[in-house]
Short mmCIF file of C-alpha atoms and ligand atoms in Angstrom, two decimals:
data_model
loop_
_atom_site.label_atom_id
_atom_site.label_comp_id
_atom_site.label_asym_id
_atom_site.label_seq_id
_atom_site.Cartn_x
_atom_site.Cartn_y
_atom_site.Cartn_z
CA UNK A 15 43.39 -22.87 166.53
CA UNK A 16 44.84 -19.70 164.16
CA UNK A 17 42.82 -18.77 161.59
CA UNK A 18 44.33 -19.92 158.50
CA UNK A 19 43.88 -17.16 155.44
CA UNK A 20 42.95 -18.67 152.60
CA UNK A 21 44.02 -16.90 149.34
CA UNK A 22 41.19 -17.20 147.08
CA UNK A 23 41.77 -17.21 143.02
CA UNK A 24 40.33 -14.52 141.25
CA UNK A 25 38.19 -15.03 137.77
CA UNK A 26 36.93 -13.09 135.47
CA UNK A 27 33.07 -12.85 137.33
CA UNK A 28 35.52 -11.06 140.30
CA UNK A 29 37.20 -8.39 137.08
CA UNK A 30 33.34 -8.11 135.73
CA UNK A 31 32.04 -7.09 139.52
CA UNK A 32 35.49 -4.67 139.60
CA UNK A 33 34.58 -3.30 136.61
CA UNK A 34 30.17 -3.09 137.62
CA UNK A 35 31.31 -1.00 140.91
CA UNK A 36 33.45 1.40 138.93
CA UNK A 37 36.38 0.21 140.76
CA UNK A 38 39.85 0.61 138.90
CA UNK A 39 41.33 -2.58 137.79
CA UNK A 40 44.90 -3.01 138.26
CA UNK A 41 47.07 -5.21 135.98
CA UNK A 42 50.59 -5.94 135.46
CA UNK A 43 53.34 -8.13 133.40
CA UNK A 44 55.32 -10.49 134.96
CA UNK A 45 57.52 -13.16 133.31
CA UNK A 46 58.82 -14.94 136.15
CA UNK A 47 58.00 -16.81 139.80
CA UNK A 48 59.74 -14.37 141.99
CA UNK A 49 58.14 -11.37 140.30
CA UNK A 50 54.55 -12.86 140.24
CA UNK A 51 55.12 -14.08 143.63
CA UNK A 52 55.74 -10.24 145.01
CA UNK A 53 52.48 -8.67 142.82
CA UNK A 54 50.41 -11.53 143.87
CA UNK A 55 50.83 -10.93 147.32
CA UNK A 56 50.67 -7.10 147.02
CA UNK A 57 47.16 -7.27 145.79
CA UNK A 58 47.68 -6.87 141.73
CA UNK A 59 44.13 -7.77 140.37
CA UNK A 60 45.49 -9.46 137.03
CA UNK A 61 48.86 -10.36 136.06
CA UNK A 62 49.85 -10.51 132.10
CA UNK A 63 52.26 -12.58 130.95
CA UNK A 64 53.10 -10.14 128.21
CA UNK A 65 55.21 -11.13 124.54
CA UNK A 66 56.94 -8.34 125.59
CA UNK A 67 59.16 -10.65 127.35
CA UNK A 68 60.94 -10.81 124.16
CA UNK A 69 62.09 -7.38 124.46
CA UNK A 70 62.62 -7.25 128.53
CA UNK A 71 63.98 -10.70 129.25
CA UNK A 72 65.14 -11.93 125.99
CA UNK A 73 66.71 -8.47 124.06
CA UNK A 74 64.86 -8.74 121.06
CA UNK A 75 63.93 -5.35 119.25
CA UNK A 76 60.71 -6.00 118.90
CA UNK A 77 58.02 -8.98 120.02
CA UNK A 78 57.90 -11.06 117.17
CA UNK A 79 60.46 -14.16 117.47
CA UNK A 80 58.28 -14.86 120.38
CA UNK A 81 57.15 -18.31 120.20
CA UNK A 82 54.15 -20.54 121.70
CA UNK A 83 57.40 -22.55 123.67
CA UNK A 84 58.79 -19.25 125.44
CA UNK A 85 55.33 -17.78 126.55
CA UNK A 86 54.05 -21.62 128.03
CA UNK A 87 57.37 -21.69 129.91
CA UNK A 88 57.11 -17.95 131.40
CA UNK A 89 53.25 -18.84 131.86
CA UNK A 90 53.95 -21.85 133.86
CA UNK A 91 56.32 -19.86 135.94
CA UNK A 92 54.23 -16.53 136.65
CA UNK A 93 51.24 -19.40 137.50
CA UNK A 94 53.58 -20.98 140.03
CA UNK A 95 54.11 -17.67 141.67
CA UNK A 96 50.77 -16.22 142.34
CA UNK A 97 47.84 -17.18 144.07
CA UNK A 98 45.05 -15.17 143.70
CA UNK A 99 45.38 -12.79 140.85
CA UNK A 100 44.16 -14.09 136.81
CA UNK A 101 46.55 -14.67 134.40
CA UNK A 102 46.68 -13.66 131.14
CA UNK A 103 49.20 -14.81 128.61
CA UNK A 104 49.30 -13.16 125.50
CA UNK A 105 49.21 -15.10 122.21
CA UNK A 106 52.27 -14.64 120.35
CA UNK A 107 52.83 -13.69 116.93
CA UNK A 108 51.97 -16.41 114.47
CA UNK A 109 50.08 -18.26 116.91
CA UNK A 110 46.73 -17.28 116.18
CA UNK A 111 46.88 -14.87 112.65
CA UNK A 112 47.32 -17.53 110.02
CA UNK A 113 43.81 -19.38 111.26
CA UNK A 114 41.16 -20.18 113.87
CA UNK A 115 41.93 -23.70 114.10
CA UNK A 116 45.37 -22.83 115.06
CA UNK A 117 44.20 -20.24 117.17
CA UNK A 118 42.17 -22.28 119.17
CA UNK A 119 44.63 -24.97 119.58
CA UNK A 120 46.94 -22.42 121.15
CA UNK A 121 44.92 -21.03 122.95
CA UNK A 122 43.98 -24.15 124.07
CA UNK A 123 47.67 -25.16 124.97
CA UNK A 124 48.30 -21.65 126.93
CA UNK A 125 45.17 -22.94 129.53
CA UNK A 126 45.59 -26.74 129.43
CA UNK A 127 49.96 -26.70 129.67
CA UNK A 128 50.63 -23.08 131.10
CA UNK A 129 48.27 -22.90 133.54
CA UNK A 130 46.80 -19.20 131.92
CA UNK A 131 43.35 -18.41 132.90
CA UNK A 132 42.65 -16.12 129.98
CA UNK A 133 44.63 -14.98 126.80
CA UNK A 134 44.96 -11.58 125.06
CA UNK A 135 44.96 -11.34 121.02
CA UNK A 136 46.29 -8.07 119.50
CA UNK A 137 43.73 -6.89 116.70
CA UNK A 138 40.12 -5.63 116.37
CA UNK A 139 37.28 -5.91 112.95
CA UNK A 140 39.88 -8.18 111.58
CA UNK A 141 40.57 -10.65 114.93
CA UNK A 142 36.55 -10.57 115.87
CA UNK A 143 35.81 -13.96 114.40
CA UNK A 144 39.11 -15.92 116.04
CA UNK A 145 38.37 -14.39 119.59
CA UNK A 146 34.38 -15.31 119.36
CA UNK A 147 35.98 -19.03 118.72
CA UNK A 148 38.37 -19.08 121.31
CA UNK A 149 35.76 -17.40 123.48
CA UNK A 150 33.68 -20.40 122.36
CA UNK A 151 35.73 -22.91 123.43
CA UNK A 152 35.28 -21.18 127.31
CA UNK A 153 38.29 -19.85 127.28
CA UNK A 154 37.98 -16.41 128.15
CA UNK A 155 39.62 -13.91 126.14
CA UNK A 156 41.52 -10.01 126.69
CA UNK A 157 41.36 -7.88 123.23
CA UNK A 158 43.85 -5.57 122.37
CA UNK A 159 43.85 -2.39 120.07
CA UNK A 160 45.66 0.54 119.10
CA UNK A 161 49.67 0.96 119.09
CA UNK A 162 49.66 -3.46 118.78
CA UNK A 163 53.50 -4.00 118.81
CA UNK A 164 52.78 -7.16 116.47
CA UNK A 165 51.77 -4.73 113.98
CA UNK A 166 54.91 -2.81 114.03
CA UNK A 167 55.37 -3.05 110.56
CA UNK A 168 52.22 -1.94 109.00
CA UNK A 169 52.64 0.33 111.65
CA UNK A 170 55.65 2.12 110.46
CA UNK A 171 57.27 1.79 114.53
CA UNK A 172 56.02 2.57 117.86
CA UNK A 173 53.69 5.45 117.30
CA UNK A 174 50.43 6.62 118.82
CA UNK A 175 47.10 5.61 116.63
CA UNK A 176 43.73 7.29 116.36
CA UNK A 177 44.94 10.91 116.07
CA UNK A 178 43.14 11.63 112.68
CA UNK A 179 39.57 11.09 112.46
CA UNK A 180 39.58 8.11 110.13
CA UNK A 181 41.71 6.15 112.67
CA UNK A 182 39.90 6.68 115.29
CA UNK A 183 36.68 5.74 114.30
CA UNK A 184 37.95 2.27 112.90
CA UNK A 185 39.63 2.02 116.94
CA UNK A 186 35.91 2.74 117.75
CA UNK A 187 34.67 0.06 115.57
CA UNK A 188 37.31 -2.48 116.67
CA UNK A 189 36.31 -1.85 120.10
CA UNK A 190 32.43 -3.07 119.73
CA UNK A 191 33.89 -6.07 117.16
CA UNK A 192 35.82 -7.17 119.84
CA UNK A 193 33.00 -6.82 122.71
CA UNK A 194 30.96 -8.33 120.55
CA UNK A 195 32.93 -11.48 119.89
CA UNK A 196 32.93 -12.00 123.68
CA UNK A 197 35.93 -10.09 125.16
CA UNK A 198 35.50 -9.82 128.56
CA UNK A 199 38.10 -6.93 128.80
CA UNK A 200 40.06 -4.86 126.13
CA UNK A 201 43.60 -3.29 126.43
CA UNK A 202 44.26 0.65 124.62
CA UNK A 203 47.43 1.10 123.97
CA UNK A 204 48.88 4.21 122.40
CA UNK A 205 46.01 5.89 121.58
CA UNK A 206 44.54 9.58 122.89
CA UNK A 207 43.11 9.77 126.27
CA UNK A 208 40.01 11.50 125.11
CA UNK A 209 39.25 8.34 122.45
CA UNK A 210 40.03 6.08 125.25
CA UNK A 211 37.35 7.85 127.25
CA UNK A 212 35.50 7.52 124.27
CA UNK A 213 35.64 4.02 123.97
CA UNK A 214 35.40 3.27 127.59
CA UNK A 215 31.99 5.08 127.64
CA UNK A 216 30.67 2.68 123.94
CA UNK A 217 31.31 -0.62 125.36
CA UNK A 218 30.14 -2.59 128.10
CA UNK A 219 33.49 -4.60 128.83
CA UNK A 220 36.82 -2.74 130.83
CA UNK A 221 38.75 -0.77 128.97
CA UNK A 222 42.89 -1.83 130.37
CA UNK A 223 44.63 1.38 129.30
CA UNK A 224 48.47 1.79 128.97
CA UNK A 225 49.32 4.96 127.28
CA UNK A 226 45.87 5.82 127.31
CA UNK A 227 45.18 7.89 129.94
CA UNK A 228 43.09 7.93 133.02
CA UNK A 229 39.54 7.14 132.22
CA UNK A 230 39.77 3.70 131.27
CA UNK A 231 38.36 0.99 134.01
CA UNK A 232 42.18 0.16 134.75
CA UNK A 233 45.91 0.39 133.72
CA UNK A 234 48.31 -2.16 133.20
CA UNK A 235 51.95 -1.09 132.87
CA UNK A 236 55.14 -3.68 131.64
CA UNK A 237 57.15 -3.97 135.06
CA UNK A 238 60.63 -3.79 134.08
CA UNK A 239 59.41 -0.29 133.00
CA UNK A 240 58.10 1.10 136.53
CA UNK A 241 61.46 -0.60 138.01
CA UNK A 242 63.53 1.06 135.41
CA UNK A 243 64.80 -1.98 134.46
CA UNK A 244 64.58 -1.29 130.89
CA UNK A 245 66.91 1.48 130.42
CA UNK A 246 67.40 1.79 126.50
CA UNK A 247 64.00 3.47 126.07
CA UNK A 248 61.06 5.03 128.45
CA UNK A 249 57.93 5.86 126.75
CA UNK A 250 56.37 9.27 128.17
CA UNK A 251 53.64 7.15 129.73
CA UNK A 252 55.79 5.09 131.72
CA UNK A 253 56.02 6.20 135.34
CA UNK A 254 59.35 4.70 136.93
CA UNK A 255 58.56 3.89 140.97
CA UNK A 256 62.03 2.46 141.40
CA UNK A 257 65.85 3.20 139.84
CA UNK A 258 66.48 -0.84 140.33
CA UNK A 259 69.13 -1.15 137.46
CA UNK A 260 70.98 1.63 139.84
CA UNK A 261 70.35 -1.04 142.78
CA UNK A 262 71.44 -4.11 141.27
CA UNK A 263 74.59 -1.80 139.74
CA UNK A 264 75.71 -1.05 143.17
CA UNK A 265 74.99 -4.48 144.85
CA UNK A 266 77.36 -6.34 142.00
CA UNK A 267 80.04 -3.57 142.32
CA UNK A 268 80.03 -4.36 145.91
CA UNK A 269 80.39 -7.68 145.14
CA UNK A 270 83.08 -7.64 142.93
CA UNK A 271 85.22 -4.83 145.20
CA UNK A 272 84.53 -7.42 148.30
CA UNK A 273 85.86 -10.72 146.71
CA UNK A 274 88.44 -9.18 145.38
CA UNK A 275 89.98 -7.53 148.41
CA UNK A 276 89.21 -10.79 150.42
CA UNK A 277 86.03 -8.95 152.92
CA UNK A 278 84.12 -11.57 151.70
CA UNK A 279 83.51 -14.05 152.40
CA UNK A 280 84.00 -13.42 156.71
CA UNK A 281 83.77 -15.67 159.13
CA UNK A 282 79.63 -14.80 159.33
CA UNK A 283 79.11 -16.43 155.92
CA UNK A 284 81.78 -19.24 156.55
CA UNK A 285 81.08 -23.07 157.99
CA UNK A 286 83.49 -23.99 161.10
O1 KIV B 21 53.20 -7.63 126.01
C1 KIV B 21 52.79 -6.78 126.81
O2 KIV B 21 53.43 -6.51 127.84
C2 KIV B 21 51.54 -6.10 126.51
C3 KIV B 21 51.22 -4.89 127.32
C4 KIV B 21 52.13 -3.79 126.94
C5 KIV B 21 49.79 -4.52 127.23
O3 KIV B 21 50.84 -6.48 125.63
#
């Protein structure tokens, strides 16, 4: 009889022993069955189901007409996809801000109808009490500080945070609110590698960087970015692996040249 692999589901116990033998955690977004499907099988430790879907699938500017609707259905779809890796599905905007009741009924609603194993909330001192209910409810939950695209307002736009000295130490104090709420791993984005290191080294969770250089217990990148998919913009910590917006260009004028001068269909894709 073969011996049948069996694909085991990771949790976050198997991200805690990642992170307890210094071994890098690798995460990535994916909106969709066929793109889950391909990082699932190639290993990826967690997959995020990231509001930035707004801005790669859907062409909004920025990530806040996201809604509770759009990330269950992506969710369910990334869920349907994988096998082993966790999912994460961020909370969108408005989902969890306005109250911890309606945080933890959304929460709630991203594990029981999207199939999420975890959830990420953008925000540090001023989030700690929503994720230590969420966390409370056994739902385990991903923090998220620094450049927070939710905040792009207060923010002033896309720009890296804890340069001055002020900033930085509030990013360090965000950090250990969030840990101690019950985190059990906490994306940096946009911030200096050496606070990153900092922070990595004052808290006893992973550190997820993404634009925050290379000492933090693992990286998680938006996909349509390293496929150069998203063409408009590239952030300088983007590394693109593949030109596939050059690929599906050629493929479609192909296409269109071949149907139009009658190649194809042949015979080879015709029924007798
Ligand atoms: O929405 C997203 O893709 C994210 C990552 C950039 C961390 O939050």
């Amino acid at each position: 009889m073969p011996e049948r692999k069996i694909a085991k589901q990771k949790t976050v116990v198997d991200i805690q022993k990642l992170y307890s033998d210094k071994r890098k955690i690798t995460v990535l977004t994916a909106y969709d069955y066929p793109f889950a499907r391909i990082m699932d099988e190639a290993g990826i430790d967690m997959i995020l189901v990231g509001d930035s879907v707004g801005s790669t699938v859907a062409g909004y500017d920025t990530t806040l007409p996201v809604t509770m609707e759009e990330m269950l259905y992506h969710t369910r779809a990334v869920v349907r996809g994988s096998r082993t890796a966790l999912i994460i599905t961020d909370m969108p905007f408005m989902s969890y801000q306005a109250d911890v009741r309606d945080a933890c009924i959304n929460a709630g609603r991203l594990i029981k109808e999207g199939g999420a194993h975890a959830v990420k909330i953008e925000g540090g001192v001023n989030m700690a009490s929503t994720i230590a209910a969420i966390v409370n409810m056994d739902v385990p939950v991903v923090g998220h500080i620094g450049l927070t695209p939710q905040s792009i307002h207060r923010m002033g736009g896309y720009k890296v945070q804890g340069r001055k000295g002020e900033q930085a130490s509030q990013l360090l104090a965000d950090a250990k609110a969030v840990e101690a709420a019950g985190a059990f791993a906490l994306v940096l984005e946009g911030i200096p590698a050496s606070l990153a290191q900092q922070i990595t080294q004052s808290i006893n969770i992973p550190t997820i960087g993404i634009g925050a250089g290379a000492e933090c217990s693992g990286q998680v990148l938006v996909i349509h970015d390293i496929l150069g998919l998203c063409e408009k913009y590239s952030p300088k910590f983007v590394k693109r692996y593949a030109d596939v917006a050059q690929i599906i260009r050629t493929s479609v004028d192909s296409y269109i040249t071949e149907v139009r001068d009658g190649s194809f269909p042949s015979e080879e894709h015709s029924f007798k």
